[in-house]
GROMACS .gro file of C-alpha atoms in nm:
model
  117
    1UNK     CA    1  -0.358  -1.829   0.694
    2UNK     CA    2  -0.226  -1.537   0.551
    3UNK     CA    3  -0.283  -1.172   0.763
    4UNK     CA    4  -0.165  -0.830   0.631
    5UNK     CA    5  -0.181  -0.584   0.950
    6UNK     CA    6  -0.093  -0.226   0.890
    7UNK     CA    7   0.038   0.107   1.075
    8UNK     CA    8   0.163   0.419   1.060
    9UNK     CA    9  -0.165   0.641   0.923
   10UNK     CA   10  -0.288   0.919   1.122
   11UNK     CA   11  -0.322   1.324   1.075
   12UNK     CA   12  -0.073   1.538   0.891
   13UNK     CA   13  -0.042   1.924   0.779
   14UNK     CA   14  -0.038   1.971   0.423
   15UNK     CA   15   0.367   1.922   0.279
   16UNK     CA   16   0.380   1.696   0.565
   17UNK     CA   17   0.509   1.329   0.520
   18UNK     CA   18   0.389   0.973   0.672
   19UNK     CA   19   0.559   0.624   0.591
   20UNK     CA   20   0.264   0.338   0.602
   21UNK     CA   21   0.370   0.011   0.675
   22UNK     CA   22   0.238  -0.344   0.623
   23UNK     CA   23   0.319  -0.682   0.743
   24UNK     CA   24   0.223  -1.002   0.601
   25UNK     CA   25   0.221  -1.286   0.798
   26UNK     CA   26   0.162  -1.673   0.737
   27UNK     CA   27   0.282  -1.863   0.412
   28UNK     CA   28   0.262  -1.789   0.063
   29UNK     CA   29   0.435  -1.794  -0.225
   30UNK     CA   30   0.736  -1.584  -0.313
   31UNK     CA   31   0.609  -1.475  -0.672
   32UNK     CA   32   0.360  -1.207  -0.546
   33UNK     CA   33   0.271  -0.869  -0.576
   34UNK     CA   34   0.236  -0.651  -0.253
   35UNK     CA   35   0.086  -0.290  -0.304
   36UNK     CA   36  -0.186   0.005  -0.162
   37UNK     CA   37  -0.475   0.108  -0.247
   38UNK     CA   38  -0.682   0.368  -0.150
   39UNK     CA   39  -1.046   0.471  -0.080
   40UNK     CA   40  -1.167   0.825  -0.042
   41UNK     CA   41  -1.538   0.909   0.113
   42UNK     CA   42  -1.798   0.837  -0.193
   43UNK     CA   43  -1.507   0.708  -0.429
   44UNK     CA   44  -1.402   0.391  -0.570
   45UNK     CA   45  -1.081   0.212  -0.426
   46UNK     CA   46  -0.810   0.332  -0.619
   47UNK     CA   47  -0.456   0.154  -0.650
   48UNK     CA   48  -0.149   0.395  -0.513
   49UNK     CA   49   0.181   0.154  -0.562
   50UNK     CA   50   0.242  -0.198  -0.578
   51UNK     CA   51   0.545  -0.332  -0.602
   52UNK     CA   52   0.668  -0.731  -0.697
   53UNK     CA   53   0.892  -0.952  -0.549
   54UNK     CA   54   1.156  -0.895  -0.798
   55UNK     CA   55   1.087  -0.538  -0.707
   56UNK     CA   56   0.937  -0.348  -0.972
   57UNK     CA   57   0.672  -0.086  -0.904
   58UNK     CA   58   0.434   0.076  -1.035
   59UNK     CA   59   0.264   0.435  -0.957
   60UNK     CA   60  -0.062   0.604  -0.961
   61UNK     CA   61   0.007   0.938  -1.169
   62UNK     CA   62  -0.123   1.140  -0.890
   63UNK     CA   63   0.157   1.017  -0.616
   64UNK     CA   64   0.447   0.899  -0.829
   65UNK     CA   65   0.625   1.207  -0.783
   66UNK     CA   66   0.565   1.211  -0.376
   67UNK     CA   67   0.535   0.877  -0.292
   68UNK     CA   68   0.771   0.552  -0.272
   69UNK     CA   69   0.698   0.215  -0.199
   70UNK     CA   70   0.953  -0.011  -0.122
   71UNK     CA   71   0.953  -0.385   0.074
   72UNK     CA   72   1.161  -0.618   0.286
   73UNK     CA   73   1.114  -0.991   0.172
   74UNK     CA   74   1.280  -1.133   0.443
   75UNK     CA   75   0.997  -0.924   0.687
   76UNK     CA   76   0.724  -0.991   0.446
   77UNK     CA   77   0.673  -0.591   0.501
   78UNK     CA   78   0.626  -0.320   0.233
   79UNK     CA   79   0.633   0.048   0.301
   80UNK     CA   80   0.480   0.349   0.159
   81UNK     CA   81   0.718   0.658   0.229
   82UNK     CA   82   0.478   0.978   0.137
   83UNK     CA   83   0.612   1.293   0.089
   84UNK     CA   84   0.432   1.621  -0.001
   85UNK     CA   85   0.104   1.510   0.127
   86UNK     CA   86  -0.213   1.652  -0.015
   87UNK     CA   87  -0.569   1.746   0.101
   88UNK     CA   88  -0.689   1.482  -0.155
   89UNK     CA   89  -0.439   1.265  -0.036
   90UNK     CA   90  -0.730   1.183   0.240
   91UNK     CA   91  -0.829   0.861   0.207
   92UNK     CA   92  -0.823   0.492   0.407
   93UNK     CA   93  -0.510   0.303   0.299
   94UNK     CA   94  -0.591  -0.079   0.229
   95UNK     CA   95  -0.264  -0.322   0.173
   96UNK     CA   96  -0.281  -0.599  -0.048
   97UNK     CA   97  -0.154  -0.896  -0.098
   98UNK     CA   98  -0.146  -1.024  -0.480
   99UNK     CA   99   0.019  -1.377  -0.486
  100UNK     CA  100   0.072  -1.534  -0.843
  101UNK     CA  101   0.051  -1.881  -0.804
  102UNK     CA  102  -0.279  -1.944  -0.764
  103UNK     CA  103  -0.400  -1.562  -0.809
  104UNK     CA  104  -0.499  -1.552  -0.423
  105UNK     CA  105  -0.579  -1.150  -0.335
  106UNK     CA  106  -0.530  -1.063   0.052
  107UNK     CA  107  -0.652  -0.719   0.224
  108UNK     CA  108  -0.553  -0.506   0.521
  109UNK     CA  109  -0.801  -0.384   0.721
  110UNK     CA  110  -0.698  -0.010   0.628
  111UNK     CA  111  -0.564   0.265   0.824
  112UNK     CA  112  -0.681   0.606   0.827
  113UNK     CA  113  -0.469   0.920   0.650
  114UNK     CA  114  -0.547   1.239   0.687
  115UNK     CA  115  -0.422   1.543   0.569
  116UNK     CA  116  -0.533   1.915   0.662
  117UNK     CA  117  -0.506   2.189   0.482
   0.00000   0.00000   0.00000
């Protein structure tokens, strides 16, 4: 069975930075898609990054100048490093787990980020 568990959220000033992290454990296949999402209070979930195995990524416009996502196959872990972090940056912080084969979608359970101005 496949489990993402996440860390690293928490409170941050304004220009302050966090790195998220997320590890998958269990068995799946290597073509897959690992990424965040987000979801403010009274918003829709939003993607931030995801990223592939072959490692290409992709941005929301609002972070892609702040924010990297990178991942370590052999850990099964991606990271989100954020830098510059925003008041609207607010938000829980899901991971997900896109695998190909199959089109299987694991979630996180989120972790909280806040940012003050």
């Amino acid at each position: 069975q496949v489990q993402l568990v996440e860390s690293g959220g928490g409170l941050v000033e304004a220009g302050g930075s966090l790195t998220l992290s997320c590890a998958a454990s269990g068995s799946f296949h290597r073509l897959n898609r690992m990424g965040w999402y987000r979801q403010a209070p009274g918003k829709q979930r939003e993607l931030v990054a995801s990223i592939t195995s072959e490692s290409s990524t992709n941005y929301a416009d609002a972070v892609k100048t702040r924010f990297t996502i990178s991942r370590d196959n052999a850990k099964k872990t991606v990271y989100l490093q954020m830098n510059s972090l925003k008041p609207e940056d607010t938000a829980d912080y899901y991971c997900n787990l896109y695998v190909l084969p199959g089109n299987r979608n694991y979630w996180g359970q989120g972790t909280q980020v806040t940012v003050s101005s």
